[in-house]
Amino acid sequence: DAGITQSPRYKITETGRQVTLMCHQTWSHSYMFWYRQDLGHGLRLIYYSAAADITDKGEVPDGYVVSRSKTENFPLTLESATRSQTSVYFCASSVVRLWDMGETQYFGPGTRLLVL
Amino acid sequence: DQQVKQNSPSLSVQEGRISILNCDYTNSMFDYFLWYKKYPAEGPTFLISISSIKDKNEDGRFTVFLNKSAKHLSLHIVPSQPGDSAVYFCAVTNFGNEKLTFGTGTRLTIIP
């Protein structure tokens, strides 16, 4: 099915472990994003990518690493998980437009991560 | 430093009445504004948007108002329905910028 998927949907890990969250989209959108959602903070941008092999930091990048070797995949790695990284993580994608009114980013269903 | 604020974390409205959700932003350079809706265990989905050249945009039961001088955005839902119960996020950006800055969200509960 076309769309944007995330895996796993739920993950429990321990402090200090490395964790990778996967994101896959079938639209060939050039832009992809990673957000975390926390109470009182809304959605905060972690990293984004404008195209394969082009990534940039967002608002809260510390402790995270991303890569984008293929247009359709944008994995997010927590190199050494901390309790403060317990959160819900959303991946999103969008297509470059000259500009028009309407929808911009399409979101995946989220990954709920608990770091013990 | 929060660039986009939704000062009401929650709102309860009777079914059939009007729901008004508010959003304030700090940077007058933003020129494109969006509302997203989020159900539990799902990703946010786009609802409605407005550019800074307009002060109102309607789509069915949903209307977004923009007051540029006050740097204030609001979403009106009329009439409110039980399926409207969700968390609503406002988001801001600039034309040509694919990055969005989101507010903290407002949880709307429609009471049957």
JSON list of C-alpha atoms in Angstrom, two decimals:
[
{"chain": "A", "resi": 1, "resn": "ASP", "atom": "CA", "xyz": [0.00, 0.00, 0.00]},
{"chain": "A", "resi": 2, "resn": "ALA", "atom": "CA", "xyz": [1.16, 3.52, -0.73]},
{"chain": "A", "resi": 3, "resn": "GLY", "atom": "CA", "xyz": [1.93, 5.72, 2.22]},
{"chain": "A", "resi": 4, "resn": "ILE", "atom": "CA", "xyz": [4.36, 6.25, 5.03]},
{"chain": "A", "resi": 5, "resn": "THR", "atom": "CA", "xyz": [5.10, 3.51, 7.54]},
{"chain": "A", "resi": 6, "resn": "GLN", "atom": "CA", "xyz": [7.13, 3.35, 10.73]},
{"chain": "A", "resi": 7, "resn": "SER", "atom": "CA", "xyz": [8.61, 0.40, 12.56]},
{"chain": "A", "resi": 8, "resn": "PRO", "atom": "CA", "xyz": [8.55, -0.73, 15.22]},
{"chain": "A", "resi": 9, "resn": "ARG", "atom": "CA", "xyz": [5.32, 0.79, 16.53]},
{"chain": "A", "resi": 10, "resn": "TYR", "atom": "CA", "xyz": [6.36, 0.16, 20.13]},
{"chain": "A", "resi": 11, "resn": "LYS", "atom": "CA", "xyz": [9.81, -0.27, 21.60]},
{"chain": "A", "resi": 12, "resn": "ILE", "atom": "CA", "xyz": [11.15, -0.74, 25.12]},
{"chain": "A", "resi": 13, "resn": "THR", "atom": "CA", "xyz": [14.88, -0.41, 25.61]},
{"chain": "A", "resi": 14, "resn": "GLU", "atom": "CA", "xyz": [17.39, 0.27, 28.34]},
{"chain": "A", "resi": 15, "resn": "THR", "atom": "CA", "xyz": [19.57, 3.28, 29.01]},
{"chain": "A", "resi": 16, "resn": "GLY", "atom": "CA", "xyz": [22.76, 3.16, 26.98]},
{"chain": "A", "resi": 17, "resn": "ARG", "atom": "CA", "xyz": [21.46, 0.87, 24.23]},
{"chain": "A", "resi": 18, "resn": "GLN", "atom": "CA", "xyz": [21.45, 1.83, 20.58]},
{"chain": "A", "resi": 19, "resn": "VAL", "atom": "CA", "xyz": [18.00, 1.95, 18.97]},
{"chain": "A", "resi": 20, "resn": "THR", "atom": "CA", "xyz": [17.03, 2.51, 15.35]},
{"chain": "A", "resi": 21, "resn": "LEU", "atom": "CA", "xyz": [13.58, 3.64, 14.31]},
{"chain": "A", "resi": 22, "resn": "MET", "atom": "CA", "xyz": [12.64, 3.01, 10.69]},
{"chain": "A", "resi": 23, "resn": "CYS", "atom": "CA", "xyz": [10.62, 5.16, 8.33]},
{"chain": "A", "resi": 24, "resn": "HIS", "atom": "CA", "xyz": [9.59, 4.22, 4.79]},
{"chain": "A", "resi": 25, "resn": "GLN", "atom": "CA", "xyz": [7.51, 6.17, 2.27]},
{"chain": "A", "resi": 26, "resn": "THR", "atom": "CA", "xyz": [6.24, 5.03, -1.12]},
{"chain": "A", "resi": 27, "resn": "TRP", "atom": "CA", "xyz": [5.46, 8.43, -2.69]},
{"chain": "A", "resi": 28, "resn": "SER", "atom": "CA", "xyz": [9.05, 9.30, -3.65]},
{"chain": "A", "resi": 29, "resn": "HIS", "atom": "CA", "xyz": [8.71, 12.53, -1.68]},
{"chain": "A", "resi": 30, "resn": "SER", "atom": "CA", "xyz": [11.98, 14.40, -1.58]},
{"chain": "A", "resi": 31, "resn": "TYR", "atom": "CA", "xyz": [11.64, 15.77, 1.95]},
{"chain": "A", "resi": 32, "resn": "MET", "atom": "CA", "xyz": [11.49, 13.61, 5.08]},
{"chain": "A", "resi": 33, "resn": "PHE", "atom": "CA", "xyz": [11.33, 14.63, 8.73]},
{"chain": "A", "resi": 34, "resn": "TRP", "atom": "CA", "xyz": [11.62, 13.18, 12.22]},
{"chain": "A", "resi": 35, "resn": "TYR", "atom": "CA", "xyz": [9.67, 14.69, 15.13]},
{"chain": "A", "resi": 36, "resn": "ARG", "atom": "CA", "xyz": [9.21, 13.81, 18.74]},
{"chain": "A", "resi": 37, "resn": "GLN", "atom": "CA", "xyz": [5.99, 14.51, 20.59]},
{"chain": "A", "resi": 38, "resn": "ASP", "atom": "CA", "xyz": [6.13, 15.27, 24.29]},
{"chain": "A", "resi": 39, "resn": "LEU", "atom": "CA", "xyz": [3.51, 16.65, 26.65]},
{"chain": "A", "resi": 40, "resn": "GLY", "atom": "CA", "xyz": [3.81, 20.41, 26.89]},
{"chain": "A", "resi": 41, "resn": "HIS", "atom": "CA", "xyz": [6.13, 20.63, 23.90]},
{"chain": "A", "resi": 42, "resn": "GLY", "atom": "CA", "xyz": [3.99, 19.57, 20.98]},
{"chain": "A", "resi": 43, "resn": "LEU", "atom": "CA", "xyz": [5.88, 18.27, 17.95]},
{"chain": "A", "resi": 44, "resn": "ARG", "atom": "CA", "xyz": [9.55, 19.17, 17.81]},
{"chain": "A", "resi": 45, "resn": "LEU", "atom": "CA", "xyz": [11.73, 18.62, 14.77]},
{"chain": "A", "resi": 46, "resn": "ILE", "atom": "CA", "xyz": [14.75, 16.39, 15.35]},
{"chain": "A", "resi": 47, "resn": "TYR", "atom": "CA", "xyz": [16.25, 16.07, 11.85]},
{"chain": "A", "resi": 48, "resn": "TYR", "atom": "CA", "xyz": [15.11, 16.49, 8.30]},
{"chain": "A", "resi": 49, "resn": "SER", "atom": "CA", "xyz": [16.33, 15.56, 4.85]},
{"chain": "A", "resi": 50, "resn": "ALA", "atom": "CA", "xyz": [15.81, 17.40, 1.57]},
{"chain": "A", "resi": 51, "resn": "ALA", "atom": "CA", "xyz": [16.92, 14.47, -0.60]},
{"chain": "A", "resi": 52, "resn": "ALA", "atom": "CA", "xyz": [19.02, 11.32, -0.49]},
{"chain": "A", "resi": 53, "resn": "ASP", "atom": "CA", "xyz": [22.36, 12.01, 1.20]},
{"chain": "A", "resi": 54, "resn": "ILE", "atom": "CA", "xyz": [21.24, 15.50, 2.35]},
{"chain": "A", "resi": 55, "resn": "THR", "atom": "CA", "xyz": [20.30, 15.84, 6.02]},
{"chain": "A", "resi": 56, "resn": "ASP", "atom": "CA", "xyz": [20.14, 18.72, 8.46]},
{"chain": "A", "resi": 57, "resn": "LYS", "atom": "CA", "xyz": [19.49, 19.33, 12.13]},
{"chain": "A", "resi": 58, "resn": "GLY", "atom": "CA", "xyz": [16.19, 20.47, 13.51]},
{"chain": "A", "resi": 59, "resn": "GLU", "atom": "CA", "xyz": [15.33, 21.91, 16.89]},
{"chain": "A", "resi": 60, "resn": "VAL", "atom": "CA", "xyz": [16.37, 18.97, 19.12]},
{"chain": "A", "resi": 61, "resn": "PRO", "atom": "CA", "xyz": [19.06, 16.88, 17.34]},
{"chain": "A", "resi": 62, "resn": "ASP", "atom": "CA", "xyz": [21.33, 16.00, 20.28]},
{"chain": "A", "resi": 63, "resn": "GLY", "atom": "CA", "xyz": [21.65, 12.26, 20.86]},
{"chain": "A", "resi": 64, "resn": "TYR", "atom": "CA", "xyz": [20.22, 11.33, 17.47]},
{"chain": "A", "resi": 65, "resn": "VAL", "atom": "CA", "xyz": [21.76, 10.31, 14.15]},
{"chain": "A", "resi": 66, "resn": "VAL", "atom": "CA", "xyz": [20.06, 10.03, 10.76]},
{"chain": "A", "resi": 67, "resn": "SER", "atom": "CA", "xyz": [20.99, 8.78, 7.33]},
{"chain": "A", "resi": 68, "resn": "ARG", "atom": "CA", "xyz": [19.28, 8.75, 3.98]},
{"chain": "A", "resi": 69, "resn": "SER", "atom": "CA", "xyz": [20.93, 6.53, 1.42]},
{"chain": "A", "resi": 70, "resn": "LYS", "atom": "CA", "xyz": [17.65, 5.96, -0.47]},
{"chain": "A", "resi": 71, "resn": "THR", "atom": "CA", "xyz": [14.84, 8.44, -1.11]},
{"chain": "A", "resi": 72, "resn": "GLU", "atom": "CA", "xyz": [12.21, 6.18, 0.46]},
{"chain": "A", "resi": 73, "resn": "ASN", "atom": "CA", "xyz": [13.96, 5.42, 3.77]},
{"chain": "A", "resi": 74, "resn": "PHE", "atom": "CA", "xyz": [14.94, 7.72, 6.62]},
{"chain": "A", "resi": 75, "resn": "PRO", "atom": "CA", "xyz": [16.08, 5.82, 9.73]},
{"chain": "A", "resi": 76, "resn": "LEU", "atom": "CA", "xyz": [16.59, 7.56, 13.06]},
{"chain": "A", "resi": 77, "resn": "THR", "atom": "CA", "xyz": [19.19, 6.15, 15.47]},
{"chain": "A", "resi": 78, "resn": "LEU", "atom": "CA", "xyz": [19.54, 6.85, 19.15]},
{"chain": "A", "resi": 79, "resn": "GLU", "atom": "CA", "xyz": [23.21, 6.10, 19.66]},
{"chain": "A", "resi": 80, "resn": "SER", "atom": "CA", "xyz": [23.02, 5.66, 23.43]},
{"chain": "A", "resi": 81, "resn": "ALA", "atom": "CA", "xyz": [19.44, 5.92, 24.65]},
{"chain": "A", "resi": 82, "resn": "THR", "atom": "CA", "xyz": [18.62, 8.06, 27.68]},
{"chain": "A", "resi": 83, "resn": "ARG", "atom": "CA", "xyz": [15.41, 8.27, 29.73]},
{"chain": "A", "resi": 84, "resn": "SER", "atom": "CA", "xyz": [14.80, 11.76, 28.37]},
{"chain": "A", "resi": 85, "resn": "GLN", "atom": "CA", "xyz": [14.41, 10.21, 24.93]},
{"chain": "A", "resi": 86, "resn": "THR", "atom": "CA", "xyz": [11.27, 8.39, 26.03]},
{"chain": "A", "resi": 87, "resn": "SER", "atom": "CA", "xyz": [8.74, 9.86, 23.65]},
{"chain": "A", "resi": 88, "resn": "VAL", "atom": "CA", "xyz": [6.52, 9.26, 20.66]},
{"chain": "A", "resi": 89, "resn": "TYR", "atom": "CA", "xyz": [8.42, 9.64, 17.40]},
{"chain": "A", "resi": 90, "resn": "PHE", "atom": "CA", "xyz": [6.78, 10.63, 14.13]},
{"chain": "A", "resi": 91, "resn": "CYS", "atom": "CA", "xyz": [8.21, 10.49, 10.66]},
{"chain": "A", "resi": 92, "resn": "ALA", "atom": "CA", "xyz": [6.79, 12.71, 7.92]},
{"chain": "A", "resi": 93, "resn": "SER", "atom": "CA", "xyz": [7.39, 13.36, 4.24]},
{"chain": "A", "resi": 94, "resn": "SER", "atom": "CA", "xyz": [6.55, 16.14, 1.81]},
{"chain": "A", "resi": 95, "resn": "VAL", "atom": "CA", "xyz": [7.02, 17.00, -1.83]},
{"chain": "A", "resi": 96, "resn": "VAL", "atom": "CA", "xyz": [8.76, 20.12, -3.09]},
{"chain": "A", "resi": 97, "resn": "ARG", "atom": "CA", "xyz": [6.31, 22.60, -4.61]},
{"chain": "A", "resi": 98, "resn": "LEU", "atom": "CA", "xyz": [6.69, 26.01, -6.14]},
{"chain": "A", "resi": 99, "resn": "TRP", "atom": "CA", "xyz": [3.93, 26.72, -3.74]},
{"chain": "A", "resi": 100, "resn": "ASP", "atom": "CA", "xyz": [0.26, 26.12, -3.46]},
{"chain": "A", "resi": 101, "resn": "MET", "atom": "CA", "xyz": [-2.31, 26.15, -0.74]},
{"chain": "A", "resi": 102, "resn": "GLY", "atom": "CA", "xyz": [-2.93, 22.81, 0.85]},
{"chain": "A", "resi": 103, "resn": "GLU", "atom": "CA", "xyz": [-1.41, 19.90, 2.64]},
{"chain": "A", "resi": 104, "resn": "THR", "atom": "CA", "xyz": [2.29, 19.92, 3.26]},
{"chain": "A", "resi": 105, "resn": "GLN", "atom": "CA", "xyz": [3.58, 17.08, 5.40]},
{"chain": "A", "resi": 106, "resn": "TYR", "atom": "CA", "xyz": [2.18, 13.57, 5.59]},
{"chain": "A", "resi": 107, "resn": "PHE", "atom": "CA", "xyz": [2.83, 11.75, 8.85]},
{"chain": "A", "resi": 108, "resn": "GLY", "atom": "CA", "xyz": [3.44, 8.14, 9.72]},
{"chain": "A", "resi": 109, "resn": "PRO", "atom": "CA", "xyz": [1.56, 6.44, 12.59]},
{"chain": "A", "resi": 110, "resn": "GLY", "atom": "CA", "xyz": [4.35, 6.97, 15.13]},
{"chain": "A", "resi": 111, "resn": "THR", "atom": "CA", "xyz": [6.69, 4.86, 17.26]},
{"chain": "A", "resi": 112, "resn": "ARG", "atom": "CA", "xyz": [6.21, 4.87, 21.01]},
{"chain": "A", "resi": 113, "resn": "LEU", "atom": "CA", "xyz": [9.62, 4.49, 22.67]},
{"chain": "A", "resi": 114, "resn": "LEU", "atom": "CA", "xyz": [10.18, 3.79, 26.35]},
{"chain": "A", "resi": 115, "resn": "VAL", "atom": "CA", "xyz": [13.72, 3.99, 27.72]},
{"chain": "A", "resi": 116, "resn": "LEU", "atom": "CA", "xyz": [14.13, 2.33, 31.11]},
{"chain": "B", "resi": 1, "resn": "ASP", "atom": "CA", "xyz": [11.82, 29.80, 23.40]},
{"chain": "B", "resi": 2, "resn": "GLN", "atom": "CA", "xyz": [8.45, 28.80, 22.01]},
{"chain": "B", "resi": 3, "resn": "GLN", "atom": "CA", "xyz": [7.76, 30.47, 18.66]},
{"chain": "B", "resi": 4, "resn": "VAL", "atom": "CA", "xyz": [4.25, 29.05, 18.45]},
{"chain": "B", "resi": 5, "resn": "LYS", "atom": "CA", "xyz": [1.97, 28.81, 21.47]},
{"chain": "B", "resi": 6, "resn": "GLN", "atom": "CA", "xyz": [-1.38, 27.21, 22.06]},
{"chain": "B", "resi": 7, "resn": "ASN", "atom": "CA", "xyz": [-2.26, 28.50, 25.50]},
{"chain": "B", "resi": 8, "resn": "SER", "atom": "CA", "xyz": [-5.20, 26.18, 26.12]},
{"chain": "B", "resi": 9, "resn": "PRO", "atom": "CA", "xyz": [-3.99, 22.60, 26.67]},
{"chain": "B", "resi": 10, "resn": "SER", "atom": "CA", "xyz": [-7.58, 21.37, 26.65]},
{"chain": "B", "resi": 11, "resn": "LEU", "atom": "CA", "xyz": [-11.07, 22.47, 25.66]},
{"chain": "B", "resi": 12, "resn": "SER", "atom": "CA", "xyz": [-14.49, 20.87, 26.16]},
{"chain": "B", "resi": 13, "resn": "VAL", "atom": "CA", "xyz": [-17.43, 21.83, 23.96]},
{"chain": "B", "resi": 14, "resn": "GLN", "atom": "CA", "xyz": [-21.01, 20.63, 23.74]},
{"chain": "B", "resi": 15, "resn": "GLU", "atom": "CA", "xyz": [-21.93, 18.77, 20.55]},
{"chain": "B", "resi": 16, "resn": "GLY", "atom": "CA", "xyz": [-23.48, 21.14, 18.02]},
{"chain": "B", "resi": 17, "resn": "ARG", "atom": "CA", "xyz": [-21.84, 24.25, 19.46]},
{"chain": "B", "resi": 18, "resn": "ILE", "atom": "CA", "xyz": [-18.85, 26.14, 18.11]},
{"chain": "B", "resi": 19, "resn": "SER", "atom": "CA", "xyz": [-15.31, 25.08, 19.02]},
{"chain": "B", "resi": 20, "resn": "ILE", "atom": "CA", "xyz": [-12.65, 27.81, 18.89]},
{"chain": "B", "resi": 21, "resn": "LEU", "atom": "CA", "xyz": [-9.01, 26.85, 19.11]},
{"chain": "B", "resi": 22, "resn": "ASN", "atom": "CA", "xyz": [-6.35, 29.53, 19.35]},
{"chain": "B", "resi": 23, "resn": "CYS", "atom": "CA", "xyz": [-2.71, 29.85, 18.38]},
{"chain": "B", "resi": 24, "resn": "ASP", "atom": "CA", "xyz": [-0.22, 32.69, 18.82]},
{"chain": "B", "resi": 25, "resn": "TYR", "atom": "CA", "xyz": [3.12, 33.07, 17.07]},
{"chain": "B", "resi": 26, "resn": "THR", "atom": "CA", "xyz": [6.00, 35.41, 17.71]},
{"chain": "B", "resi": 27, "resn": "ASN", "atom": "CA", "xyz": [7.70, 35.91, 14.34]},
{"chain": "B", "resi": 28, "resn": "SER", "atom": "CA", "xyz": [5.89, 38.22, 11.92]},
{"chain": "B", "resi": 29, "resn": "MET", "atom": "CA", "xyz": [7.93, 36.74, 9.04]},
{"chain": "B", "resi": 30, "resn": "PHE", "atom": "CA", "xyz": [5.82, 33.56, 9.03]},
{"chain": "B", "resi": 31, "resn": "ASP", "atom": "CA", "xyz": [3.48, 33.64, 6.06]},
{"chain": "B", "resi": 32, "resn": "TYR", "atom": "CA", "xyz": [1.83, 30.23, 5.84]},
{"chain": "B", "resi": 33, "resn": "PHE", "atom": "CA", "xyz": [-0.22, 28.67, 8.61]},
{"chain": "B", "resi": 34, "resn": "LEU", "atom": "CA", "xyz": [-1.72, 25.22, 9.04]},
{"chain": "B", "resi": 35, "resn": "TRP", "atom": "CA", "xyz": [-3.85, 23.18, 11.40]},
{"chain": "B", "resi": 36, "resn": "TYR", "atom": "CA", "xyz": [-3.30, 19.48, 11.96]},
{"chain": "B", "resi": 37, "resn": "LYS", "atom": "CA", "xyz": [-5.57, 17.07, 13.80]},
{"chain": "B", "resi": 38, "resn": "LYS", "atom": "CA", "xyz": [-4.33, 14.04, 15.72]},
{"chain": "B", "resi": 39, "resn": "TYR", "atom": "CA", "xyz": [-6.23, 11.03, 17.02]},
{"chain": "B", "resi": 40, "resn": "PRO", "atom": "CA", "xyz": [-4.67, 8.73, 19.66]},
{"chain": "B", "resi": 41, "resn": "ALA", "atom": "CA", "xyz": [-2.18, 6.19, 18.28]},
{"chain": "B", "resi": 42, "resn": "GLU", "atom": "CA", "xyz": [-2.21, 7.87, 14.84]},
{"chain": "B", "resi": 43, "resn": "GLY", "atom": "CA", "xyz": [-0.03, 10.44, 13.13]},
{"chain": "B", "resi": 44, "resn": "PRO", "atom": "CA", "xyz": [-1.23, 14.02, 12.67]},
{"chain": "B", "resi": 45, "resn": "THR", "atom": "CA", "xyz": [-3.31, 14.71, 9.55]},
{"chain": "B", "resi": 46, "resn": "PHE", "atom": "CA", "xyz": [-3.69, 18.00, 7.73]},
{"chain": "B", "resi": 47, "resn": "LEU", "atom": "CA", "xyz": [-6.92, 19.88, 8.32]},
{"chain": "B", "resi": 48, "resn": "ILE", "atom": "CA", "xyz": [-6.79, 23.36, 6.80]},
{"chain": "B", "resi": 49, "resn": "SER", "atom": "CA", "xyz": [-4.32, 26.12, 5.95]},
{"chain": "B", "resi": 50, "resn": "ILE", "atom": "CA", "xyz": [-4.14, 29.83, 5.21]},
{"chain": "B", "resi": 51, "resn": "SER", "atom": "CA", "xyz": [-1.57, 32.14, 3.69]},
{"chain": "B", "resi": 52, "resn": "SER", "atom": "CA", "xyz": [-0.76, 35.60, 5.01]},
{"chain": "B", "resi": 53, "resn": "ILE", "atom": "CA", "xyz": [-2.44, 37.28, 2.04]},
{"chain": "B", "resi": 54, "resn": "LYS", "atom": "CA", "xyz": [-5.81, 36.13, 3.41]},
{"chain": "B", "resi": 55, "resn": "ASP", "atom": "CA", "xyz": [-7.52, 36.61, 6.74]},
{"chain": "B", "resi": 56, "resn": "LYS", "atom": "CA", "xyz": [-10.00, 33.74, 6.42]},
{"chain": "B", "resi": 57, "resn": "ASN", "atom": "CA", "xyz": [-10.21, 30.33, 4.79]},
{"chain": "B", "resi": 58, "resn": "GLU", "atom": "CA", "xyz": [-13.17, 27.96, 4.96]},
{"chain": "B", "resi": 59, "resn": "ASP", "atom": "CA", "xyz": [-13.52, 24.26, 4.32]},
{"chain": "B", "resi": 60, "resn": "GLY", "atom": "CA", "xyz": [-16.91, 22.87, 5.26]},
{"chain": "B", "resi": 61, "resn": "ARG", "atom": "CA", "xyz": [-17.32, 23.05, 9.04]},
{"chain": "B", "resi": 62, "resn": "PHE", "atom": "CA", "xyz": [-13.78, 24.35, 9.52]},
{"chain": "B", "resi": 63, "resn": "THR", "atom": "CA", "xyz": [-12.73, 27.98, 9.22]},
{"chain": "B", "resi": 64, "resn": "VAL", "atom": "CA", "xyz": [-9.30, 29.39, 9.96]},
{"chain": "B", "resi": 65, "resn": "PHE", "atom": "CA", "xyz": [-8.89, 33.07, 10.79]},
{"chain": "B", "resi": 66, "resn": "LEU", "atom": "CA", "xyz": [-5.61, 34.95, 10.66]},
{"chain": "B", "resi": 67, "resn": "ASN", "atom": "CA", "xyz": [-4.94, 38.23, 12.47]},
{"chain": "B", "resi": 68, "resn": "LYS", "atom": "CA", "xyz": [-1.49, 39.28, 11.31]},
{"chain": "B", "resi": 69, "resn": "SER", "atom": "CA", "xyz": [-1.24, 42.39, 13.43]},
{"chain": "B", "resi": 70, "resn": "ALA", "atom": "CA", "xyz": [-1.93, 40.35, 16.57]},
{"chain": "B", "resi": 71, "resn": "LYS", "atom": "CA", "xyz": [0.09, 37.37, 15.31]},
{"chain": "B", "resi": 72, "resn": "HIS", "atom": "CA", "xyz": [-2.90, 35.21, 16.13]},
{"chain": "B", "resi": 73, "resn": "LEU", "atom": "CA", "xyz": [-4.48, 32.26, 14.39]},
{"chain": "B", "resi": 74, "resn": "SER", "atom": "CA", "xyz": [-7.76, 30.58, 15.27]},
{"chain": "B", "resi": 75, "resn": "LEU", "atom": "CA", "xyz": [-9.68, 27.53, 14.11]},
{"chain": "B", "resi": 76, "resn": "HIS", "atom": "CA", "xyz": [-13.47, 27.50, 14.30]},
{"chain": "B", "resi": 77, "resn": "ILE", "atom": "CA", "xyz": [-15.41, 24.25, 14.05]},
{"chain": "B", "resi": 78, "resn": "VAL", "atom": "CA", "xyz": [-19.17, 24.65, 13.53]},
{"chain": "B", "resi": 79, "resn": "PRO", "atom": "CA", "xyz": [-21.11, 22.60, 14.41]},
{"chain": "B", "resi": 80, "resn": "SER", "atom": "CA", "xyz": [-18.85, 20.49, 16.62]},
{"chain": "B", "resi": 81, "resn": "GLN", "atom": "CA", "xyz": [-19.28, 16.73, 16.32]},
{"chain": "B", "resi": 82, "resn": "PRO", "atom": "CA", "xyz": [-18.06, 13.85, 18.52]},
{"chain": "B", "resi": 83, "resn": "GLY", "atom": "CA", "xyz": [-15.60, 12.81, 15.80]},
{"chain": "B", "resi": 84, "resn": "ASP", "atom": "CA", "xyz": [-13.89, 16.17, 16.23]},
{"chain": "B", "resi": 85, "resn": "SER", "atom": "CA", "xyz": [-12.53, 15.04, 19.59]},
{"chain": "B", "resi": 86, "resn": "ALA", "atom": "CA", "xyz": [-8.77, 15.01, 19.02]},
{"chain": "B", "resi": 87, "resn": "VAL", "atom": "CA", "xyz": [-5.60, 16.98, 19.64]},
{"chain": "B", "resi": 88, "resn": "TYR", "atom": "CA", "xyz": [-5.20, 19.98, 17.34]},
{"chain": "B", "resi": 89, "resn": "PHE", "atom": "CA", "xyz": [-1.81, 21.43, 16.44]},
{"chain": "B", "resi": 90, "resn": "CYS", "atom": "CA", "xyz": [-1.23, 24.71, 14.69]},
{"chain": "B", "resi": 91, "resn": "ALA", "atom": "CA", "xyz": [1.92, 25.00, 12.56]},
{"chain": "B", "resi": 92, "resn": "VAL", "atom": "CA", "xyz": [3.69, 27.90, 10.88]},
{"chain": "B", "resi": 93, "resn": "THR", "atom": "CA", "xyz": [6.23, 28.26, 8.10]},
{"chain": "B", "resi": 94, "resn": "ASN", "atom": "CA", "xyz": [7.34, 30.46, 5.22]},
{"chain": "B", "resi": 95, "resn": "PHE", "atom": "CA", "xyz": [6.61, 30.06, 1.54]},
{"chain": "B", "resi": 96, "resn": "GLY", "atom": "CA", "xyz": [9.21, 27.79, 0.03]},
{"chain": "B", "resi": 97, "resn": "ASN", "atom": "CA", "xyz": [10.27, 26.39, 3.41]},
{"chain": "B", "resi": 98, "resn": "GLU", "atom": "CA", "xyz": [9.36, 22.75, 3.90]},
{"chain": "B", "resi": 99, "resn": "LYS", "atom": "CA", "xyz": [10.00, 22.87, 7.66]},
{"chain": "B", "resi": 100, "resn": "LEU", "atom": "CA", "xyz": [7.05, 23.43, 9.95]},
{"chain": "B", "resi": 101, "resn": "THR", "atom": "CA", "xyz": [7.13, 24.79, 13.50]},
{"chain": "B", "resi": 102, "resn": "PHE", "atom": "CA", "xyz": [4.35, 23.30, 15.58]},
{"chain": "B", "resi": 103, "resn": "GLY", "atom": "CA", "xyz": [2.48, 24.57, 18.60]},
{"chain": "B", "resi": 104, "resn": "THR", "atom": "CA", "xyz": [2.04, 22.58, 21.80]},
{"chain": "B", "resi": 105, "resn": "GLY", "atom": "CA", "xyz": [-1.41, 21.30, 20.91]},
{"chain": "B", "resi": 106, "resn": "THR", "atom": "CA", "xyz": [-4.94, 21.61, 22.31]},
{"chain": "B", "resi": 107, "resn": "ARG", "atom": "CA", "xyz": [-6.98, 18.56, 23.26]},
{"chain": "B", "resi": 108, "resn": "LEU", "atom": "CA", "xyz": [-10.57, 19.11, 22.14]},
{"chain": "B", "resi": 109, "resn": "THR", "atom": "CA", "xyz": [-13.32, 17.01, 23.70]},
{"chain": "B", "resi": 110, "resn": "ILE", "atom": "CA", "xyz": [-16.82, 17.18, 22.26]},
{"chain": "B", "resi": 111, "resn": "ILE", "atom": "CA", "xyz": [-19.46, 16.30, 24.82]},
{"chain": "B", "resi": 112, "resn": "PRO", "atom": "CA", "xyz": [-22.49, 14.47, 23.36]}
]
